[in-house]
Amino acid sequence: MPKLNINDRQFSLIFNLTTRYLLILTLSLIGLPITSLQAQETTSSESTPKSTIKLNSIFSIEGGKKLMQEADQAVDNQQYDLAAQKLQSARQVFNQLSNFYLQLFNSFSGLDNAVAESHRKKALETGIERDQATYELALVHRAQEKPELSIPLLIQIITSQSPTSGLGKKAYEQLLDIGFVDAPISPTPPPSTPPTTPPPSTPPTTPPPNTPPTIPPGTPPIPTPPTTPPPTTPPTMP
């Protein structure tokens, strides 16, 4: 009988295949998914380092904006229920992000002004996006003929943005249109220009009094002309 010539590499390959077959057979008998075994065979070279993974989840500024875009598409298709769900999710995302960035700003204030300023800007940006999502959600509720759901949202916007801001004015106009309020905002009058005061009139110039010429010292006096005696009257003849 000829002797089999099996080297160590072939033996290792046969052993691994046999072991793999027995392990798959065991997993199938006990009911465990076989895909878990395939997932473990992923080599480290194919894995992506965590440091290079970008935040691409819904819990981010980009994720909140994507929800608002999806809500706009739903409104265009008159799918108001779906639009309300998307806007409510976007509103919650932006609200949480704004609170977290505000907490980071407070933590870094006085320690690192550059980092604190960056978090302050993001807190402001996400707060504005939250109020915008809230306003669009209020409009969707109006389209659903549910003004009772729009009113608290509109009041929240006015409280957050102030009545004099652009979004605050739009929210108050919606309350007027609903009929919840009946006092329109008075237009802000332009600043009054103070009357122009004319310059004071210049008094007429009074000529200086005639001053006799000053005689320099050492000048001989001007001779006085001789006085002519009055003419003598001839005697009257008797």
PDB file of C-alpha atoms in Angstrom, residues 17-169:
ATOM      1  CA  LEU A  17     -11.761  22.474   7.236  1.00  0.00           C
ATOM      2  CA  THR A  18     -12.789  19.511   9.345  1.00  0.00           C
ATOM      3  CA  THR A  19     -13.007  21.637  12.469  1.00  0.00           C
ATOM      4  CA  ARG A  20     -15.013  24.284  10.645  1.00  0.00           C
ATOM      5  CA  TYR A  21     -17.442  21.677   9.299  1.00  0.00           C
ATOM      6  CA  LEU A  22     -17.967  20.172  12.758  1.00  0.00           C
ATOM      7  CA  LEU A  23     -18.469  23.622  14.313  1.00  0.00           C
ATOM      8  CA  ILE A  24     -21.057  24.614  11.692  1.00  0.00           C
ATOM      9  CA  LEU A  25     -22.835  21.326  12.174  1.00  0.00           C
ATOM     10  CA  THR A  26     -22.904  21.852  15.944  1.00  0.00           C
ATOM     11  CA  LEU A  27     -24.264  25.380  15.611  1.00  0.00           C
ATOM     12  CA  SER A  28     -27.002  24.249  13.261  1.00  0.00           C
ATOM     13  CA  LEU A  29     -28.034  21.528  15.696  1.00  0.00           C
ATOM     14  CA  ILE A  30     -28.345  23.848  18.687  1.00  0.00           C
ATOM     15  CA  GLY A  31     -30.065  26.563  16.654  1.00  0.00           C
ATOM     16  CA  LEU A  32     -27.472  29.356  16.778  1.00  0.00           C
ATOM     17  CA  PRO A  33     -27.055  31.575  13.687  1.00  0.00           C
ATOM     18  CA  ILE A  34     -24.106  30.649  11.523  1.00  0.00           C
ATOM     19  CA  THR A  35     -23.599  34.257  10.454  1.00  0.00           C
ATOM     20  CA  SER A  36     -22.010  34.970  13.839  1.00  0.00           C
ATOM     21  CA  LEU A  37     -19.152  32.693  12.888  1.00  0.00           C
ATOM     22  CA  GLN A  38     -18.640  34.488   9.589  1.00  0.00           C
ATOM     23  CA  ALA A  39     -18.600  37.838  11.325  1.00  0.00           C
ATOM     24  CA  GLN A  40     -15.742  36.681  13.547  1.00  0.00           C
ATOM     25  CA  GLU A  41     -13.615  35.894  10.520  1.00  0.00           C
ATOM     26  CA  THR A  42     -13.275  39.541   9.526  1.00  0.00           C
ATOM     27  CA  THR A  43      -9.612  40.424   9.545  1.00  0.00           C
ATOM     28  CA  SER A  44      -8.285  43.418  11.381  1.00  0.00           C
ATOM     29  CA  SER A  45      -7.053  44.924   8.121  1.00  0.00           C
ATOM     30  CA  GLU A  46     -10.630  45.355   6.890  1.00  0.00           C
ATOM     31  CA  SER A  47     -11.838  47.130  10.011  1.00  0.00           C
ATOM     32  CA  THR A  48     -12.011  50.919  10.025  1.00  0.00           C
ATOM     33  CA  PRO A  49     -10.217  52.739  12.838  1.00  0.00           C
ATOM     34  CA  LYS A  50     -12.619  54.469  15.179  1.00  0.00           C
ATOM     35  CA  SER A  51     -10.750  57.746  14.898  1.00  0.00           C
ATOM     36  CA  THR A  52     -11.621  58.044  11.189  1.00  0.00           C
ATOM     37  CA  ILE A  53     -15.345  57.355  11.581  1.00  0.00           C
ATOM     38  CA  LYS A  54     -17.381  60.530  11.191  1.00  0.00           C
ATOM     39  CA  LEU A  55     -20.511  61.198  13.189  1.00  0.00           C
ATOM     40  CA  ASN A  56     -23.225  60.339  10.697  1.00  0.00           C
ATOM     41  CA  SER A  57     -26.060  59.541  13.063  1.00  0.00           C
ATOM     42  CA  ILE A  58     -29.371  61.240  13.567  1.00  0.00           C
ATOM     43  CA  PHE A  59     -28.080  62.834  16.776  1.00  0.00           C
ATOM     44  CA  SER A  60     -26.140  65.583  15.018  1.00  0.00           C
ATOM     45  CA  ILE A  61     -26.757  68.887  13.265  1.00  0.00           C
ATOM     46  CA  GLU A  62     -26.654  67.133   9.895  1.00  0.00           C
ATOM     47  CA  GLY A  63     -29.056  64.471  11.140  1.00  0.00           C
ATOM     48  CA  GLY A  64     -31.553  67.080  12.327  1.00  0.00           C
ATOM     49  CA  LYS A  65     -31.390  68.939   9.014  1.00  0.00           C
ATOM     50  CA  LYS A  66     -31.953  65.684   7.149  1.00  0.00           C
ATOM     51  CA  LEU A  67     -35.115  65.094   9.178  1.00  0.00           C
ATOM     52  CA  MET A  68     -36.366  68.554   8.244  1.00  0.00           C
ATOM     53  CA  GLN A  69     -35.696  67.879   4.553  1.00  0.00           C
ATOM     54  CA  GLU A  70     -37.661  64.655   4.785  1.00  0.00           C
ATOM     55  CA  ALA A  71     -40.472  66.577   6.466  1.00  0.00           C
ATOM     56  CA  ASP A  72     -40.525  69.084   3.600  1.00  0.00           C
ATOM     57  CA  GLN A  73     -40.875  66.247   1.110  1.00  0.00           C
ATOM     58  CA  ALA A  74     -43.732  64.785   3.142  1.00  0.00           C
ATOM     59  CA  VAL A  75     -45.495  68.174   3.185  1.00  0.00           C
ATOM     60  CA  ASP A  76     -45.141  68.445  -0.585  1.00  0.00           C
ATOM     61  CA  ASN A  77     -46.842  65.046  -0.844  1.00  0.00           C
ATOM     62  CA  GLN A  78     -49.495  66.156   1.693  1.00  0.00           C
ATOM     63  CA  GLN A  79     -48.384  63.444   4.099  1.00  0.00           C
ATOM     64  CA  TYR A  80     -48.919  65.632   7.136  1.00  0.00           C
ATOM     65  CA  ASP A  81     -48.780  62.861   9.725  1.00  0.00           C
ATOM     66  CA  LEU A  82     -45.356  61.771   8.493  1.00  0.00           C
ATOM     67  CA  ALA A  83     -44.189  65.379   8.299  1.00  0.00           C
ATOM     68  CA  ALA A  84     -45.272  65.985  11.894  1.00  0.00           C
ATOM     69  CA  GLN A  85     -43.299  62.939  13.075  1.00  0.00           C
ATOM     70  CA  LYS A  86     -40.157  64.067  11.229  1.00  0.00           C
ATOM     71  CA  LEU A  87     -40.410  67.626  12.542  1.00  0.00           C
ATOM     72  CA  GLN A  88     -41.042  66.479  16.092  1.00  0.00           C
ATOM     73  CA  SER A  89     -37.929  64.273  15.923  1.00  0.00           C
ATOM     74  CA  ALA A  90     -35.853  67.121  14.453  1.00  0.00           C
ATOM     75  CA  ARG A  91     -37.119  69.460  17.157  1.00  0.00           C
ATOM     76  CA  GLN A  92     -36.063  67.056  19.907  1.00  0.00           C
ATOM     77  CA  VAL A  93     -32.644  66.490  18.333  1.00  0.00           C
ATOM     78  CA  PHE A  94     -31.889  70.204  18.020  1.00  0.00           C
ATOM     79  CA  ASN A  95     -33.172  70.915  21.519  1.00  0.00           C
ATOM     80  CA  GLN A  96     -30.891  68.308  23.091  1.00  0.00           C
ATOM     81  CA  LEU A  97     -27.918  69.455  21.030  1.00  0.00           C
ATOM     82  CA  SER A  98     -28.502  73.067  22.042  1.00  0.00           C
ATOM     83  CA  ASN A  99     -28.623  72.127  25.721  1.00  0.00           C
ATOM     84  CA  PHE A 100     -25.452  70.036  25.479  1.00  0.00           C
ATOM     85  CA  TYR A 101     -23.487  72.723  23.636  1.00  0.00           C
ATOM     86  CA  LEU A 102     -24.669  75.279  26.186  1.00  0.00           C
ATOM     87  CA  GLN A 103     -23.404  73.063  29.005  1.00  0.00           C
ATOM     88  CA  LEU A 104     -20.030  72.765  27.275  1.00  0.00           C
ATOM     89  CA  PHE A 105     -19.913  76.534  26.837  1.00  0.00           C
ATOM     90  CA  ASN A 106     -20.519  77.054  30.548  1.00  0.00           C
ATOM     91  CA  SER A 107     -17.864  74.472  31.406  1.00  0.00           C
ATOM     92  CA  PHE A 108     -15.151  76.076  29.255  1.00  0.00           C
ATOM     93  CA  SER A 109     -15.989  79.705  30.014  1.00  0.00           C
ATOM     94  CA  GLY A 110     -13.000  81.264  31.715  1.00  0.00           C
ATOM     95  CA  LEU A 111     -10.783  78.266  30.939  1.00  0.00           C
ATOM     96  CA  ASP A 112     -10.481  78.259  27.146  1.00  0.00           C
ATOM     97  CA  ASN A 113     -12.235  81.134  25.449  1.00  0.00           C
ATOM     98  CA  ALA A 114     -11.741  79.746  21.922  1.00  0.00           C
ATOM     99  CA  VAL A 115     -13.371  76.427  22.797  1.00  0.00           C
ATOM    100  CA  ALA A 116     -16.138  78.150  24.757  1.00  0.00           C
ATOM    101  CA  GLU A 117     -16.900  80.464  21.823  1.00  0.00           C
ATOM    102  CA  SER A 118     -17.117  77.500  19.437  1.00  0.00           C
ATOM    103  CA  HIS A 119     -19.663  75.764  21.685  1.00  0.00           C
ATOM    104  CA  ARG A 120     -21.596  79.013  22.135  1.00  0.00           C
ATOM    105  CA  LYS A 121     -21.999  79.400  18.360  1.00  0.00           C
ATOM    106  CA  LYS A 122     -23.190  75.795  18.022  1.00  0.00           C
ATOM    107  CA  ALA A 123     -25.650  76.251  20.874  1.00  0.00           C
ATOM    108  CA  LEU A 124     -27.034  79.331  19.117  1.00  0.00           C
ATOM    109  CA  GLU A 125     -27.177  77.568  15.734  1.00  0.00           C
ATOM    110  CA  THR A 126     -28.985  74.518  17.071  1.00  0.00           C
ATOM    111  CA  GLY A 127     -31.370  76.725  19.062  1.00  0.00           C
ATOM    112  CA  ILE A 128     -32.361  78.580  15.899  1.00  0.00           C
ATOM    113  CA  GLU A 129     -32.840  75.292  14.034  1.00  0.00           C
ATOM    114  CA  ARG A 130     -35.000  73.998  16.890  1.00  0.00           C
ATOM    115  CA  ASP A 131     -37.267  77.050  16.736  1.00  0.00           C
ATOM    116  CA  GLN A 132     -37.492  76.764  12.951  1.00  0.00           C
ATOM    117  CA  ALA A 133     -38.535  73.113  13.232  1.00  0.00           C
ATOM    118  CA  THR A 134     -41.056  74.123  15.892  1.00  0.00           C
ATOM    119  CA  TYR A 135     -42.559  76.771  13.612  1.00  0.00           C
ATOM    120  CA  GLU A 136     -42.867  74.353  10.699  1.00  0.00           C
ATOM    121  CA  LEU A 137     -44.474  71.798  13.016  1.00  0.00           C
ATOM    122  CA  ALA A 138     -47.028  74.412  14.074  1.00  0.00           C
ATOM    123  CA  LEU A 139     -47.856  75.043  10.411  1.00  0.00           C
ATOM    124  CA  VAL A 140     -48.318  71.312   9.824  1.00  0.00           C
ATOM    125  CA  HIS A 141     -50.736  71.129  12.754  1.00  0.00           C
ATOM    126  CA  ARG A 142     -52.680  74.015  11.237  1.00  0.00           C
ATOM    127  CA  ALA A 143     -52.841  72.114   7.951  1.00  0.00           C
ATOM    128  CA  GLN A 144     -54.197  69.169   9.959  1.00  0.00           C
ATOM    129  CA  GLU A 145     -56.840  71.524  11.391  1.00  0.00           C
ATOM    130  CA  LYS A 146     -55.421  71.100  14.881  1.00  0.00           C
ATOM    131  CA  PRO A 147     -54.845  74.679  16.063  1.00  0.00           C
ATOM    132  CA  GLU A 148     -54.854  73.548  19.701  1.00  0.00           C
ATOM    133  CA  LEU A 149     -51.507  71.866  18.970  1.00  0.00           C
ATOM    134  CA  SER A 150     -50.106  74.894  17.137  1.00  0.00           C
ATOM    135  CA  ILE A 151     -50.770  77.469  19.849  1.00  0.00           C
ATOM    136  CA  PRO A 152     -48.291  76.209  22.503  1.00  0.00           C
ATOM    137  CA  LEU A 153     -45.604  75.744  19.856  1.00  0.00           C
ATOM    138  CA  LEU A 154     -46.040  79.291  18.581  1.00  0.00           C
ATOM    139  CA  ILE A 155     -45.869  80.716  22.093  1.00  0.00           C
ATOM    140  CA  GLN A 156     -42.655  78.778  22.722  1.00  0.00           C
ATOM    141  CA  ILE A 157     -41.119  80.395  19.639  1.00  0.00           C
ATOM    142  CA  ILE A 158     -42.091  83.896  20.796  1.00  0.00           C
ATOM    143  CA  THR A 159     -40.622  83.191  24.234  1.00  0.00           C
ATOM    144  CA  SER A 160     -37.394  81.858  22.745  1.00  0.00           C
ATOM    145  CA  GLN A 161     -36.878  84.329  19.905  1.00  0.00           C
ATOM    146  CA  SER A 162     -38.601  87.438  21.394  1.00  0.00           C
ATOM    147  CA  PRO A 163     -41.600  89.069  19.674  1.00  0.00           C
ATOM    148  CA  THR A 164     -39.437  91.555  17.775  1.00  0.00           C
ATOM    149  CA  SER A 165     -37.374  88.952  15.912  1.00  0.00           C
ATOM    150  CA  GLY A 166     -38.280  87.790  12.426  1.00  0.00           C
ATOM    151  CA  LEU A 167     -39.433  84.322  13.488  1.00  0.00           C
ATOM    152  CA  GLY A 168     -41.118  85.720  16.596  1.00  0.00           C
ATOM    153  CA  LYS A 169     -43.200  88.127  14.490  1.00  0.00           C
TER     154      LYS A 169
END
